[in-house]
Each structure stands twice: as structure tokens, then as C-alpha cells.
Tab-separated table of C-alpha atoms in Angstrom:
chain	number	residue	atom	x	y	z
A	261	UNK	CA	0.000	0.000	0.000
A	262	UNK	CA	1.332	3.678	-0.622
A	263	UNK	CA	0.808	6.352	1.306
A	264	UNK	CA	0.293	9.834	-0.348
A	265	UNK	CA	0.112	13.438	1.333
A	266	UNK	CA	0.589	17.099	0.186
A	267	UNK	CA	-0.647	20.201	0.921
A	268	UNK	CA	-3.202	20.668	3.426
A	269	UNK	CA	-3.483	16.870	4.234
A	270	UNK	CA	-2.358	15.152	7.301
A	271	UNK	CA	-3.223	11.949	8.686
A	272	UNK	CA	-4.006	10.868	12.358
A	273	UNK	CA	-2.949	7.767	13.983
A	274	UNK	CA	-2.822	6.337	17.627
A	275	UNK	CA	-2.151	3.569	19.351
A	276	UNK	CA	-4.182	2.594	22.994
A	277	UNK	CA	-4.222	0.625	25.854
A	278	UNK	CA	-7.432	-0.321	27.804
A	279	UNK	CA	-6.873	-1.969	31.192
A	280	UNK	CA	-3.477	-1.415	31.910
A	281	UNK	CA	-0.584	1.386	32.345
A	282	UNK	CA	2.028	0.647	29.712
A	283	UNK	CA	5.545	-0.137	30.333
A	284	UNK	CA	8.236	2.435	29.618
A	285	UNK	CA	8.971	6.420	29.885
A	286	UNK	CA	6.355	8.743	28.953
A	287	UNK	CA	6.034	9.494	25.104
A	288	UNK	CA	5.491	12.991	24.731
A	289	UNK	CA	2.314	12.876	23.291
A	290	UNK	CA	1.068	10.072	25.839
A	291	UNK	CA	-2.234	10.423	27.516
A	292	UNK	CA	-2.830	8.541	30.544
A	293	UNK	CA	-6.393	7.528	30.882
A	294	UNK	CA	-8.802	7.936	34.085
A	295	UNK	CA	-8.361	4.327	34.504
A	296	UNK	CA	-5.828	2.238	33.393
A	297	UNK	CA	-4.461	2.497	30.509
A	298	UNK	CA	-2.622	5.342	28.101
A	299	UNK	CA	-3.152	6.833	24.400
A	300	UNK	CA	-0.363	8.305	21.874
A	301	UNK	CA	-2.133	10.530	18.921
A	302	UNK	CA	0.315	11.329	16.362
A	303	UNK	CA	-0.701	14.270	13.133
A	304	UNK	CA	2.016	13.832	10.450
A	305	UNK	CA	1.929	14.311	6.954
A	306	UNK	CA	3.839	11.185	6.136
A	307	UNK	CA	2.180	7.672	6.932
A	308	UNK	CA	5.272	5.955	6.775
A	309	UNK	CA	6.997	7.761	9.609
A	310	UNK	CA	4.088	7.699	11.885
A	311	UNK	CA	3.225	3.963	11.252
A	312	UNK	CA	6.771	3.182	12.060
A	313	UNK	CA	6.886	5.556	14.906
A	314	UNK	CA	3.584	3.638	16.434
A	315	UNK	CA	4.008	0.292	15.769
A	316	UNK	CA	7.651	0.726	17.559
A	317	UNK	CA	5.454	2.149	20.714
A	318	UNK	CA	2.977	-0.643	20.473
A	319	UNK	CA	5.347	-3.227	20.417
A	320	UNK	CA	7.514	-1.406	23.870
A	321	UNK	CA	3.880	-1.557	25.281
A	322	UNK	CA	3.051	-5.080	24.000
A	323	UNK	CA	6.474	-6.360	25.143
A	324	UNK	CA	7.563	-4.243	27.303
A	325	UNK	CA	11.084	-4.116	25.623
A	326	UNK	CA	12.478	-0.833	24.624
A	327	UNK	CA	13.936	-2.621	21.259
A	328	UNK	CA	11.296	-4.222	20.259
């Protein structure tokens, strides 16, 4: 799949967790929740770099390894 953006578009993407505090320093965009859990929104104008970015986080939160 490509990804496309110019101009005036952006794209939105985020990764959550219901249920539990994720592992790991604070992202700067993270958003603890009232209970547990945490959410990272991300506006970008490239896909690529924001997918990457995220799945990196979800897999720290998954995991709990800072490589992952």
C-alpha cells in the first residue's frame, strides 16, 4: 500500500491501551487515561513515519522491551 500526502493533508494515527498502564517512559504525546491504561495521537503528513513511529510504541507496550 502507498501512502500519499501534500498540501493541506495530514493523517491521524494512535495507538491505545485499555486496562493497563504501559511499560516504559512517557512518550510525549502520551495520555494517561482515568483508569488504566494510556493513548499516543500522532498528526504527520507522512504515513510511513508515523506507522513506524507507532508500531515501535505498540510493540515497547506489547512487550515491554524498549527494542522491540
Amino acid at each position: 500500500m502507498q501512502h500519499r500526502a501534500s498540501g493541506l493533508h495530514r493523517i491521524i494515527g494512535s495507538v491505545t491501551a485499555l486496562g493497563a498502564r504501559p511499560p516504559g517512559p512517557p512518550h510525549p504525546y502520551r495520555t494517561d487515561l482515568a483508569g488504566p491504561g494510556a493513548q499516543v495521537r500522532l498528526l504527520d503528513t507522512e504515513a510511513p513515519a508515523m506507522e513506524a513511529e507507532l508500531t515501535a510504541l505498540h510493540e515497547h507496550w506489547r512487550t515491554g522491551n524498549e527494542n522491540a
